[in-house]
Amino acid sequence: MESLSSTFPGVLFLAFLGGVLLNLMPCVFPVLSIKALSLVNMPAQERKRAVIHGLLYMLGVVGSFLFIALLLIVLLHSGKQIGWGFQFQNPSVVLFLSFLLFVIALNLSGFFDVELRLGLFGKALSEKQGYIKDFCTGILATLVATPCMAPFTGVALGYAVTQPPLVALLVFFMMGFGLALPYVLLASVPSFGRVLPKPGAWMETFRQFLAFPMYASTIWLIWVLSKQVGDDGVLIALAGMLSITFSIWLLKKQPACGLRRVFHFLFAFLFLGFAGFQLVFFHFEQKETDCKVAIMPQTFNSGQWYDYTPYMLAQALKTGRPVFVDMTADWCITCKFNEKRVIETQKTRDLFKAHEVILIKGDWTNENPEITAYLESFKRVGVPLYIYYAAPVSNQEERPEPQLLPEILSADAIDALFEELK
């Protein structure tokens, strides 16, 4: 991979491959499944227009990636220290996504149909045969992909932000193209489309089943909000979801005509306005990071995690013991997957204790310029980032070069750090 990451065509290939692999990540796969289900449900006479559906989905994905790239470029050139997934450091964005995924989950559960018309606008929208919905689903796929870091994406993104704007845009374009390509192939290539099962009663069951990953994502986003702003954020999110649900229920129960119908609309939009008010006007006070107290090297205990600061890391490196650095965030699904499957297992903990590894963790859930600078020092713009500093070799004062571990950790990758010491 090092040879690929050293050339521009190689980086473009890694960006494309990383985008394809994003489809398999738990944050993106439910969205792709919903799109595949729409293909199965498409009548035979409409299949000839499936290519248009696929291309509009790709336009939404690629356009969103390019928008994020432009925003990153502008902010970086204005002196801001940000990285991939930076929008999840904003509690209002997290709250908005929790509302959005909750509404999608309600729709998949059958609580309401997307054909629910709100006057002439709803009628015009429904007559677009899902074209606008395809584009918007592409935007959604990009939004839910940003807290995930698939293999190869870290290398590609780290390269992109260090290059001229045009090069960076091409890298982001290839990543978006890779994310959208599987659905486009399913929609446009008959031989790929034939792998989809035939329509049947199973589709409604599967459609309802897909609601549960969306509910799970909503719960996870509320948990992230609690980590960012505390209990007040949870209360606001739950109250907003209650208002949204009640608004949809009122719209479903609206009378056919008359004054009661007007009151139903007014009350429905009043409760929807409450949820929107929270998004626009509520000022979220992010939790302040506890003051980090510098400690003497001899106080580092094996098996205990220490909060990252540049001084903390410098002190740890003076001890002559190995150091493992974990840069993570609560909104990073890949980070949490690695923690549960590898880092926090008893085997890994015992291994770290046996070799007296000093453990340092940087929490990037909220904006932290020091962590952003550390990521940039390894040409990375997002988490997870895992760095291992081996102990100095005997009779040598300097440590070996720090080792950069893959974004998707494995137990073998941890074992390999200590193989030569066995």
XYZ file of N, CA and C in Angstrom, residues 84-326:
729
model
N -11.751 14.922 8.768
C -12.871 14.126 8.277
C -13.826 13.814 9.427
N -15.110 14.070 9.193
C -16.103 13.864 10.244
C -16.246 15.051 11.174
N -15.635 16.205 10.787
C -15.653 17.373 11.676
C -17.065 17.830 11.991
N -18.027 17.578 11.068
C -19.389 18.044 11.320
C -20.020 17.346 12.506
N -19.545 16.148 12.836
C -20.091 15.438 13.990
C -19.599 16.025 15.307
N -18.658 16.949 15.247
C -18.246 17.661 16.453
C -19.211 18.786 16.789
N -20.181 19.029 15.904
C -21.208 20.055 16.132
C -22.476 19.378 16.645
N -22.896 19.643 17.882
C -24.081 18.983 18.441
C -25.344 19.217 17.619
N -25.481 20.371 16.972
C -26.679 20.627 16.172
C -26.758 19.678 14.979
N -25.605 19.353 14.380
C -25.587 18.399 13.274
C -25.978 17.009 13.774
N -25.451 16.631 14.915
C -25.789 15.324 15.499
C -27.284 15.242 15.789
N -27.855 16.327 16.335
C -29.288 16.351 16.631
C -30.103 16.256 15.347
N -29.704 17.004 14.313
C -30.417 16.950 13.033
C -30.411 15.536 12.455
N -29.262 14.890 12.466
C -29.178 13.526 11.918
C -29.995 12.543 12.737
N -30.041 12.734 14.047
C -30.861 11.841 14.873
C -32.340 11.991 14.513
N -32.800 13.230 14.262
C -34.178 13.451 13.816
C -34.415 12.810 12.449
N -33.473 13.008 11.538
C -33.626 12.498 10.176
C -33.706 10.973 10.155
N -32.788 10.308 10.838
C -32.792 8.841 10.853
C -34.018 8.297 11.583
N -34.488 9.032 12.588
C -35.693 8.602 13.302
C -36.904 8.653 12.385
N -37.025 9.707 11.578
C -38.144 9.821 10.636
C -38.066 8.712 9.586
N -36.857 8.435 9.093
C -36.695 7.352 8.124
C -37.103 6.019 8.737
N -36.728 5.800 9.993
C -37.094 4.559 10.673
C -38.613 4.441 10.825
N -39.272 5.548 11.157
C -40.733 5.523 11.262
C -41.372 5.164 9.925
N -40.813 5.702 8.860
C -41.328 5.403 7.526
C -41.148 3.927 7.180
N -39.970 3.383 7.457
C -39.706 1.971 7.168
C -40.577 1.052 8.018
N -40.908 1.493 9.231
C -41.757 0.696 10.112
C -43.216 0.698 9.676
N -43.559 1.598 8.753
C -44.933 1.678 8.287
C -45.790 2.660 9.046
N -45.164 3.475 9.909
C -45.953 4.452 10.659
C -46.565 5.489 9.736
N -45.867 5.819 8.647
C -46.425 6.694 7.618
C -45.758 6.338 6.300
N -46.360 6.778 5.202
C -45.832 6.517 3.875
C -45.217 7.784 3.316
N -44.178 7.619 2.505
C -43.546 8.789 1.907
C -44.497 9.496 0.962
N -45.567 8.816 0.552
C -46.536 9.446 -0.338
C -47.466 10.407 0.391
N -47.285 10.513 1.731
C -48.087 11.458 2.503
C -47.948 12.845 1.886
N -49.027 13.399 1.334
C -48.947 14.631 0.548
C -49.299 15.849 1.406
N -48.478 16.867 1.239
C -48.729 18.125 1.937
C -49.139 19.164 0.897
N -50.355 19.027 0.386
C -50.846 19.968 -0.602
C -50.237 19.730 -1.970
N -50.184 20.798 -2.779
C -49.714 20.692 -4.158
C -48.228 20.333 -4.218
N -47.446 20.815 -3.231
C -46.019 20.500 -3.246
C -45.798 18.997 -3.091
N -46.507 18.390 -2.168
C -46.369 16.940 -1.974
C -46.792 16.178 -3.203
N -47.843 16.661 -3.891
C -48.309 15.981 -5.095
C -47.247 16.064 -6.195
N -46.662 17.226 -6.358
C -45.633 17.373 -7.386
C -44.419 16.528 -7.074
N -44.066 16.468 -5.785
C -42.906 15.681 -5.391
C -43.127 14.204 -5.646
N -44.335 13.707 -5.342
C -44.609 12.291 -5.516
C -44.637 11.897 -6.980
N -44.915 12.836 -7.855
C -44.985 12.521 -9.273
C -43.612 12.463 -9.934
N -42.578 12.755 -9.187
C -41.227 12.682 -9.734
C -40.701 11.259 -9.764
N -41.542 10.286 -9.372
C -41.169 8.879 -9.442
C -39.884 8.584 -8.671
N -39.681 9.288 -7.580
C -38.549 8.989 -6.717
C -37.233 9.586 -7.146
N -37.198 10.405 -8.220
C -35.934 10.959 -8.686
C -35.305 11.860 -7.627
N -36.111 12.750 -7.044
C -35.594 13.623 -5.994
C -35.165 12.793 -4.792
N -35.943 11.746 -4.509
C -35.607 10.877 -3.379
C -34.283 10.169 -3.616
N -33.997 9.767 -4.867
C -32.719 9.128 -5.180
C -31.560 10.070 -4.879
N -31.684 11.314 -5.306
C -30.629 12.296 -5.058
C -30.438 12.523 -3.560
N -31.548 12.667 -2.843
C -31.470 12.905 -1.394
C -30.899 11.698 -0.662
N -31.203 10.482 -1.139
C -30.640 9.291 -0.515
C -29.132 9.261 -0.686
N -28.638 9.759 -1.823
C -27.198 9.867 -2.012
C -26.566 10.799 -0.997
N -27.248 11.909 -0.710
C -26.753 12.831 0.318
C -26.745 12.144 1.674
N -27.830 11.403 1.983
C -27.918 10.693 3.252
C -26.799 9.674 3.388
N -26.524 8.920 2.321
C -25.454 7.921 2.358
C -24.117 8.564 2.700
N -23.873 9.747 2.161
C -22.621 10.452 2.457
C -22.584 10.908 3.907
N -23.703 11.434 4.398
C -23.752 11.920 5.775
C -23.473 10.798 6.776
N -24.100 9.643 6.554
C -23.915 8.551 7.515
C -22.579 7.854 7.312
N -21.908 8.113 6.181
C -20.596 7.501 5.939
C -19.487 8.249 6.658
N -19.690 9.524 6.968
C -18.599 10.331 7.505
C -18.095 9.899 8.876
N -18.913 9.298 9.781
C -18.312 8.833 11.032
C -17.593 7.502 10.894
N -17.586 6.909 9.706
C -16.892 5.641 9.482
C -15.592 5.893 8.733
N -14.595 5.112 9.068
C -13.322 5.171 8.355
C -13.018 3.766 7.860
N -13.199 3.556 6.568
C -12.941 2.244 5.978
C -11.449 2.109 5.663
N -10.973 0.870 5.425
C -9.587 0.711 4.999
C -9.286 1.563 3.770
N -8.102 2.136 3.739
C -7.571 2.944 2.633
C -8.091 4.378 2.627
N -9.216 4.661 3.299
C -9.733 6.027 3.256
C -8.838 6.990 4.018
N -8.226 6.531 5.121
C -7.348 7.403 5.894
C -6.161 7.880 5.087
N -5.540 6.954 4.321
C -4.402 7.320 3.482
C -4.821 8.330 2.423
N -5.948 8.056 1.759
C -6.408 8.923 0.678
C -6.782 10.309 1.196
N -7.508 10.373 2.314
C -7.920 11.670 2.846
C -6.725 12.464 3.361
N -5.788 11.760 4.017
C -4.589 12.437 4.502
C -3.786 13.037 3.365
N -3.718 12.345 2.242
C -3.025 12.861 1.058
C -3.780 14.058 0.481
N -5.111 13.953 0.445
C -5.924 14.974 -0.227
C -5.748 16.348 0.396
N -5.774 16.414 1.736
C -5.761 17.727 2.388
C -4.388 18.379 2.360
N -3.362 17.662 1.908
C -2.035 18.261 1.810
C -1.709 18.696 0.384
N -2.662 18.513 -0.531
C -2.432 18.802 -1.937
C -3.207 20.056 -2.372
N -2.923 20.556 -3.589
C -3.706 21.686 -4.123
C -5.188 21.330 -4.219
N -6.056 22.345 -4.211
C -7.503 22.086 -4.205
C -7.989 21.151 -5.303
N -7.493 21.289 -6.518
C -7.965 20.446 -7.610
C -7.648 18.969 -7.352
N -6.457 18.696 -6.849
C -6.070 17.317 -6.528
C -6.963 16.767 -5.419
N -7.203 17.580 -4.384
C -8.058 17.149 -3.275
C -9.467 16.828 -3.769
N -9.997 17.660 -4.654
C -11.337 17.422 -5.186
C -11.397 16.115 -5.978
N -10.348 15.810 -6.724
C -10.319 14.553 -7.483
C -10.307 13.346 -6.551
N -9.576 13.439 -5.448
C -9.541 12.339 -4.475
C -10.917 12.129 -3.867
N -11.582 13.212 -3.466
C -12.918 13.097 -2.885
C -13.916 12.597 -3.933
N -13.740 13.028 -5.172
C -14.617 12.546 -6.251
C -14.500 11.037 -6.388
N -13.289 10.507 -6.380
C -13.098 9.066 -6.534
C -13.684 8.295 -5.357
N -13.607 8.859 -4.173
C -14.183 8.185 -3.011
C -15.705 8.153 -3.111
N -16.302 9.266 -3.517
C -17.744 9.288 -3.707
C -18.177 8.366 -4.832
N -17.393 8.334 -5.906
C -17.687 7.436 -7.028
C -17.649 5.974 -6.572
N -16.671 5.630 -5.746
C -16.587 4.272 -5.234
C -17.759 3.909 -4.345
N -18.215 4.872 -3.514
C -19.363 4.619 -2.643
C -20.634 4.384 -3.453
N -20.814 5.130 -4.540
C -22.049 5.051 -5.315
C -22.059 3.923 -6.336
N -20.872 3.454 -6.753
C -20.793 2.519 -7.878
C -21.587 1.225 -7.687
N -21.548 0.552 -6.516
C -22.283 -0.716 -6.396
C -23.766 -0.585 -6.727
N -24.407 0.486 -6.249
C -25.826 0.639 -6.556
C -26.045 0.941 -8.030
N -25.166 1.754 -8.618
C -25.299 2.068 -10.044
C -25.182 0.786 -10.877
N -24.271 -0.101 -10.516
C -24.128 -1.362 -11.240
C -25.377 -2.225 -11.104
N -25.930 -2.270 -9.884
C -27.162 -3.037 -9.674
C -28.307 -2.476 -10.508
N -28.332 -1.152 -10.647
C -29.442 -0.507 -11.338
C -29.316 -0.568 -12.850
N -28.095 -0.586 -13.374
C -27.915 -0.399 -14.806
C -27.420 -1.619 -15.567
N -26.764 -2.563 -14.891
C -26.222 -3.741 -15.576
C -27.150 -4.927 -15.325
N -27.816 -5.439 -16.349
C -28.781 -6.530 -16.155
C -28.196 -7.743 -15.438
N -26.964 -8.104 -15.760
C -26.366 -9.290 -15.133
C -26.173 -9.098 -13.633
N -25.907 -7.849 -13.207
C -25.807 -7.573 -11.778
C -27.195 -7.521 -11.144
N -28.150 -6.958 -11.871
C -29.512 -6.857 -11.340
C -30.161 -8.199 -11.099
N -29.714 -9.226 -11.841
C -30.329 -10.549 -11.687
C -29.988 -11.214 -10.361
N -28.982 -10.695 -9.648
C -28.656 -11.279 -8.345
C -29.708 -10.893 -7.304
N -30.512 -9.870 -7.596
C -31.558 -9.460 -6.662
C -32.700 -10.464 -6.691
N -33.285 -10.770 -5.537
C -34.403 -11.724 -5.505
C -35.649 -11.146 -6.162
N -36.569 -12.016 -6.463
C -37.815 -11.591 -7.091
C -38.729 -10.924 -6.060
N -39.578 -9.996 -6.516
C -40.509 -9.346 -5.584
C -41.426 -10.364 -4.929
N -41.849 -10.042 -3.705
C -42.751 -10.931 -2.988
C -43.113 -10.346 -1.637
N -43.835 -11.158 -0.862
C -44.284 -10.699 0.451
C -43.112 -10.431 1.395
N -41.956 -11.049 1.105
C -40.796 -10.865 1.970
C -40.323 -9.409 1.981
N -40.674 -8.656 0.945
C -40.153 -7.303 0.827
C -40.650 -6.385 1.935
N -41.919 -6.530 2.288
C -42.463 -5.695 3.356
C -41.807 -6.030 4.689
N -41.578 -7.332 4.922
C -40.906 -7.744 6.157
C -39.482 -7.193 6.199
N -38.778 -7.300 5.072
C -37.406 -6.805 5.020
C -37.371 -5.288 5.176
N -38.346 -4.627 4.567
C -38.435 -3.164 4.687
C -38.597 -2.765 6.153
N -39.467 -3.459 6.872
C -39.659 -3.153 8.287
C -38.421 -3.498 9.104
N -37.741 -4.580 8.720
C -36.517 -4.969 9.426
C -35.447 -3.885 9.312
N -35.361 -3.238 8.135
C -34.353 -2.207 7.933
C -34.572 -0.988 8.833
N -35.766 -0.884 9.423
C -36.014 0.238 10.336
C -35.153 0.121 11.591
N -34.849 -1.101 12.001
C -34.156 -1.274 13.279
C -32.714 -0.780 13.255
N -31.944 -0.977 12.156
C -30.635 -0.304 12.131
C -30.746 1.212 12.212
N -31.832 1.764 11.644
C -32.033 3.215 11.730
C -32.365 3.641 13.164
N -33.212 2.867 13.838
C -33.488 3.156 15.250
C -32.207 3.048 16.075
N -31.398 2.022 15.779
C -30.135 1.846 16.507
C -29.204 3.032 16.269
N -29.157 3.508 15.030
C -28.319 4.677 14.723
C -28.821 5.916 15.460
N -30.141 6.033 15.588
C -30.718 7.164 16.316
C -30.317 7.117 17.784
N -30.396 5.928 18.379
C -29.987 5.776 19.783
C -28.519 6.136 19.954
N -27.705 5.674 19.006
C -26.270 5.966 19.077
C -26.016 7.467 18.989
N -26.736 8.176 18.107
C -26.547 9.618 17.963
C -26.970 10.363 19.227
N -28.033 9.899 19.871
C -28.448 10.527 21.135
C -27.377 10.314 22.200
N -26.776 9.125 22.203
C -25.678 8.851 23.143
C -24.499 9.779 22.873
N -24.165 9.979 21.587
C -23.089 10.911 21.230
C -23.427 12.312 21.724
N -24.677 12.722 21.546
C -25.108 14.042 21.998
C -24.938 14.180 23.504
N -25.241 13.107 24.237
C -25.075 13.154 25.696
C -23.612 13.325 26.084
N -22.717 12.730 25.297
C -21.287 12.876 25.569
C -20.806 14.294 25.274
N -21.461 14.943 24.315
C -21.035 16.282 23.910
C -21.597 17.378 24.807
N -22.890 17.277 25.133
C -23.540 18.393 25.831
C -24.247 17.980 27.119
N -24.224 16.693 27.458
C -24.832 16.262 28.703
C -26.301 15.896 28.572
N -26.969 15.802 29.723
C -28.350 15.322 29.779
C -29.334 16.253 29.078
N -29.046 17.548 29.044
C -29.961 18.479 28.386
C -30.133 18.134 26.909
N -29.053 17.709 26.274
C -29.131 17.329 24.870
C -30.033 16.135 24.648
N -29.978 15.164 25.563
C -30.844 13.984 25.458
C -32.305 14.387 25.595
N -32.600 15.239 26.566
C -33.973 15.695 26.774
C -34.505 16.409 25.538
N -33.683 17.272 24.948
C -34.109 18.018 23.756
C -34.353 17.070 22.588
N -33.466 16.094 22.408
C -33.608 15.138 21.303
C -34.882 14.317 21.456
N -35.139 13.809 22.647
C -36.331 12.985 22.861
C -37.609 13.814 22.718
N -37.587 15.053 23.234
C -38.757 15.921 23.092
C -39.006 16.239 21.620
N -37.937 16.470 20.867
C -38.084 16.731 19.438
C -38.659 15.536 18.692
N -38.215 14.331 19.040
C -38.741 13.125 18.392
C -40.211 12.895 18.729
N -40.575 13.203 19.964
C -41.986 13.103 20.340
C -42.819 14.088 19.524
N -42.322 15.310 19.358
C -43.044 16.316 18.577
C -43.187 15.881 17.124
N -42.119 15.342 16.540
C -42.164 14.884 15.149
C -43.179 13.765 14.982
N -43.150 12.803 15.908
C -44.080 11.667 15.832
C -45.527 12.136 15.950
N -45.775 13.061 16.886
C -47.137 13.558 17.071
C -47.597 14.334 15.836
N -46.695 15.092 15.220
C -47.036 15.849 14.007
C -47.438 14.902 12.881
N -46.660 13.847 12.693
C -46.982 12.879 11.639
C -48.317 12.210 11.918
N -48.574 11.895 13.175
C -49.854 11.258 13.549
C -51.023 12.193 13.241
N -50.858 13.499 13.535
C -51.911 14.461 13.235
C -52.174 14.549 11.737
N -51.101 14.539 10.943
C -51.260 14.608 9.489
C -51.940 13.366 8.938
N -51.692 12.223 9.559
C -52.349 10.989 9.121
C -53.831 11.007 9.444
N -54.184 11.655 10.555
C -55.570 11.641 11.033
C -56.376 12.849 10.563
N -55.816 13.654 9.670
C -56.498 14.889 9.293
C -57.831 14.593 8.590
N -58.855 15.372 8.908
C -60.157 15.211 8.233
C -60.043 15.554 6.756
N -61.037 15.153 5.993
C -61.017 15.378 4.543
C -61.101 16.859 4.201
N -61.874 17.618 4.955
C -62.030 19.041 4.638
C -62.556 19.762 5.865
N -62.761 21.074 5.746
C -63.367 21.857 6.805
C -62.361 22.476 7.746
N -62.915 23.129 8.778
C -62.088 23.857 9.736
C -61.199 22.924 10.543
N -61.700 21.702 10.825
C -60.896 20.745 11.593
C -59.614 20.388 10.841
N -59.700 20.301 9.521
C -58.513 19.994 8.727
C -57.466 21.102 8.885
N -57.931 22.347 8.890
C -57.020 23.470 9.063
C -56.321 23.398 10.408
N -57.109 23.093 11.467
C -56.522 22.994 12.806
C -55.514 21.842 12.891
N -55.804 20.723 12.218
C -54.856 19.602 12.199
C -53.524 20.043 11.603
N -53.588 20.756 10.474
C -52.361 21.228 9.838
C -51.614 22.202 10.747
N -52.353 23.127 11.358
C -51.703 24.120 12.208
C -50.997 23.468 13.389
N -51.675 22.531 14.052
C -51.064 21.866 15.203
C -49.881 20.996 14.773
N -50.017 20.321 13.619
C -48.919 19.475 13.129
C -47.673 20.321 12.864
N -47.844 21.438 12.183
C -46.692 22.283 11.889
C -46.182 23.006 13.130
N -47.062 23.223 14.108
C -46.611 23.806 15.367
C -45.633 22.875 16.065
N -45.954 21.581 16.119
C -45.064 20.631 16.783
C -43.812 20.356 15.950
N -43.953 20.359 14.611
C -42.761 20.251 13.773
C -41.862 21.475 13.968
N -42.495 22.645 14.127
C -41.726 23.860 14.358
C -40.951 23.812 15.662
N -41.511 23.116 16.662
C -40.810 22.986 17.937
C -39.490 22.240 17.745
N -39.557 21.132 16.979
C -38.338 20.365 16.713
C -37.342 21.211 15.918
N -37.833 21.948 14.914
C -36.952 22.797 14.136
C -36.355 23.926 14.954
N -37.119 24.444 15.898
C -36.634 25.509 16.766
C -35.431 25.047 17.572
N -35.477 23.798 18.049
C -34.358 23.275 18.821
C -33.089 23.223 17.977
N -33.257 22.859 16.704
C -32.099 22.755 15.819
C -31.460 24.116 15.553
N -32.298 25.128 15.366
C -31.796 26.429 14.905
C -31.379 27.335 16.049
N -32.174 27.340 17.116
C -31.992 28.380 18.127
C -31.411 27.892 19.452
N -31.481 26.594 19.723
C -30.975 26.157 21.024
C -29.452 26.205 21.025
N -28.919 26.817 22.049
C -27.458 26.939 22.154
C -26.921 25.797 23.005
N -26.200 24.908 22.357
C -25.626 23.776 23.061
C -24.285 24.187 23.685
N -24.190 23.972 24.976
C -22.925 24.206 25.667
C -22.171 22.888 25.714
N -21.096 22.803 24.925
C -20.328 21.573 24.911
C -19.573 21.413 26.223
N -19.449 20.147 26.622
C -18.718 19.861 27.851
C -17.271 20.291 27.696
N -16.772 20.944 28.721
C -15.371 21.333 28.690
C -14.509 20.154 29.096
N -13.376 20.049 28.419
C -12.445 18.988 28.752
C -11.829 19.266 30.113
N -11.779 18.237 30.928
C -11.187 18.394 32.248
C -9.739 18.863 32.117
N -9.318 19.683 33.071
C -7.944 20.164 33.056
C -6.996 18.983 33.220
N -6.077 18.837 32.292
C -5.145 17.739 32.323
C -3.967 18.114 33.229
N -3.645 17.277 34.188
C -2.554 17.529 35.110
C -1.338 16.741 34.656
N -0.239 17.403 34.479
C 0.983 16.726 34.070
C 1.444 15.806 35.192
N 1.897 14.638 34.825
C 2.338 13.669 35.816
C 3.780 13.281 35.543
N 4.474 12.848 36.548
C 5.857 12.423 36.406
C 5.891 11.055 35.742
N 6.922 10.765 34.973
C 6.989 9.504 34.240
C 6.818 8.277 35.105
N 7.347 8.294 36.334
C 7.293 7.090 37.155
C 5.878 6.777 37.638
N 4.938 7.684 37.429
C 3.576 7.430 37.896
C 2.714 6.732 36.845
N 3.253 6.471 35.635
C 2.467 5.776 34.617
C 2.233 4.335 35.058
N 0.963 3.976 35.165
C 0.603 2.617 35.579
C 0.210 1.779 34.369
N 0.662 0.545 34.341
C 0.318 -0.350 33.243
C -1.174 -0.645 33.265
N -1.802 -0.617 32.103
C -3.227 -0.930 31.991
C -4.139 0.246 32.193
N -3.598 1.404 32.575
C -4.425 2.596 32.792
C -4.302 3.527 31.594
N -5.446 4.072 31.151
C -5.444 5.017 30.030
C -5.228 6.430 30.547
N -4.396 7.185 29.839
C -4.121 8.569 30.173
C -4.589 9.474 29.034
N -5.177 10.620 29.393
C -5.674 11.561 28.385
C -4.520 12.184 27.614
N -4.735 12.311 26.321
C -3.670 12.844 25.468
C -3.510 14.349 25.625
N -2.287 14.763 25.810
C -1.817 16.119 25.553
C -0.407 15.957 25.004
N 0.095 16.928 24.253
C 1.473 16.806 23.766
C 2.477 16.583 24.892
N 2.252 17.247 26.040
C 3.167 17.081 27.165
C 3.074 15.676 27.746
N 1.839 15.150 27.835
C 1.647 13.805 28.359
C 2.389 12.785 27.505
N 2.273 12.925 26.180
C 2.955 11.994 25.291
C 4.470 12.142 25.425
N 4.943 13.370 25.507
C 6.381 13.590 25.645
C 6.917 12.956 26.922
N 6.165 13.066 28.014
C 6.576 12.454 29.275
C 6.601 10.933 29.166
N 5.599 10.386 28.488
C 5.546 8.932 28.338
C 6.732 8.422 27.519
N 7.112 9.170 26.487
C 8.204 8.740 25.626
C 9.556 8.833 26.328
N 9.631 9.586 27.416
C 10.883 9.690 28.170
C 11.136 8.482 29.063
N 10.131 7.665 29.262
C 10.252 6.564 30.222
C 11.058 5.394 29.700
N 11.187 5.275 28.383
C 11.858 4.101 27.835
C 10.938 2.898 27.699
N 9.650 3.081 28.033
C 8.675 2.003 27.882
C 7.911 2.181 26.567
N 7.337 1.100 26.031
C 6.515 1.250 24.823
C 5.275 2.077 25.107
N 4.790 2.780 24.076
C 3.620 3.657 24.218
C 2.649 3.352 23.088
N 1.376 3.217 23.452
C 0.310 2.993 22.463
C -0.646 4.168 22.522
N -0.860 4.842 21.379
C -1.736 6.010 21.310
C -2.981 5.657 20.510
N -4.132 5.931 21.090
C -5.431 5.659 20.458
C -6.165 6.985 20.311
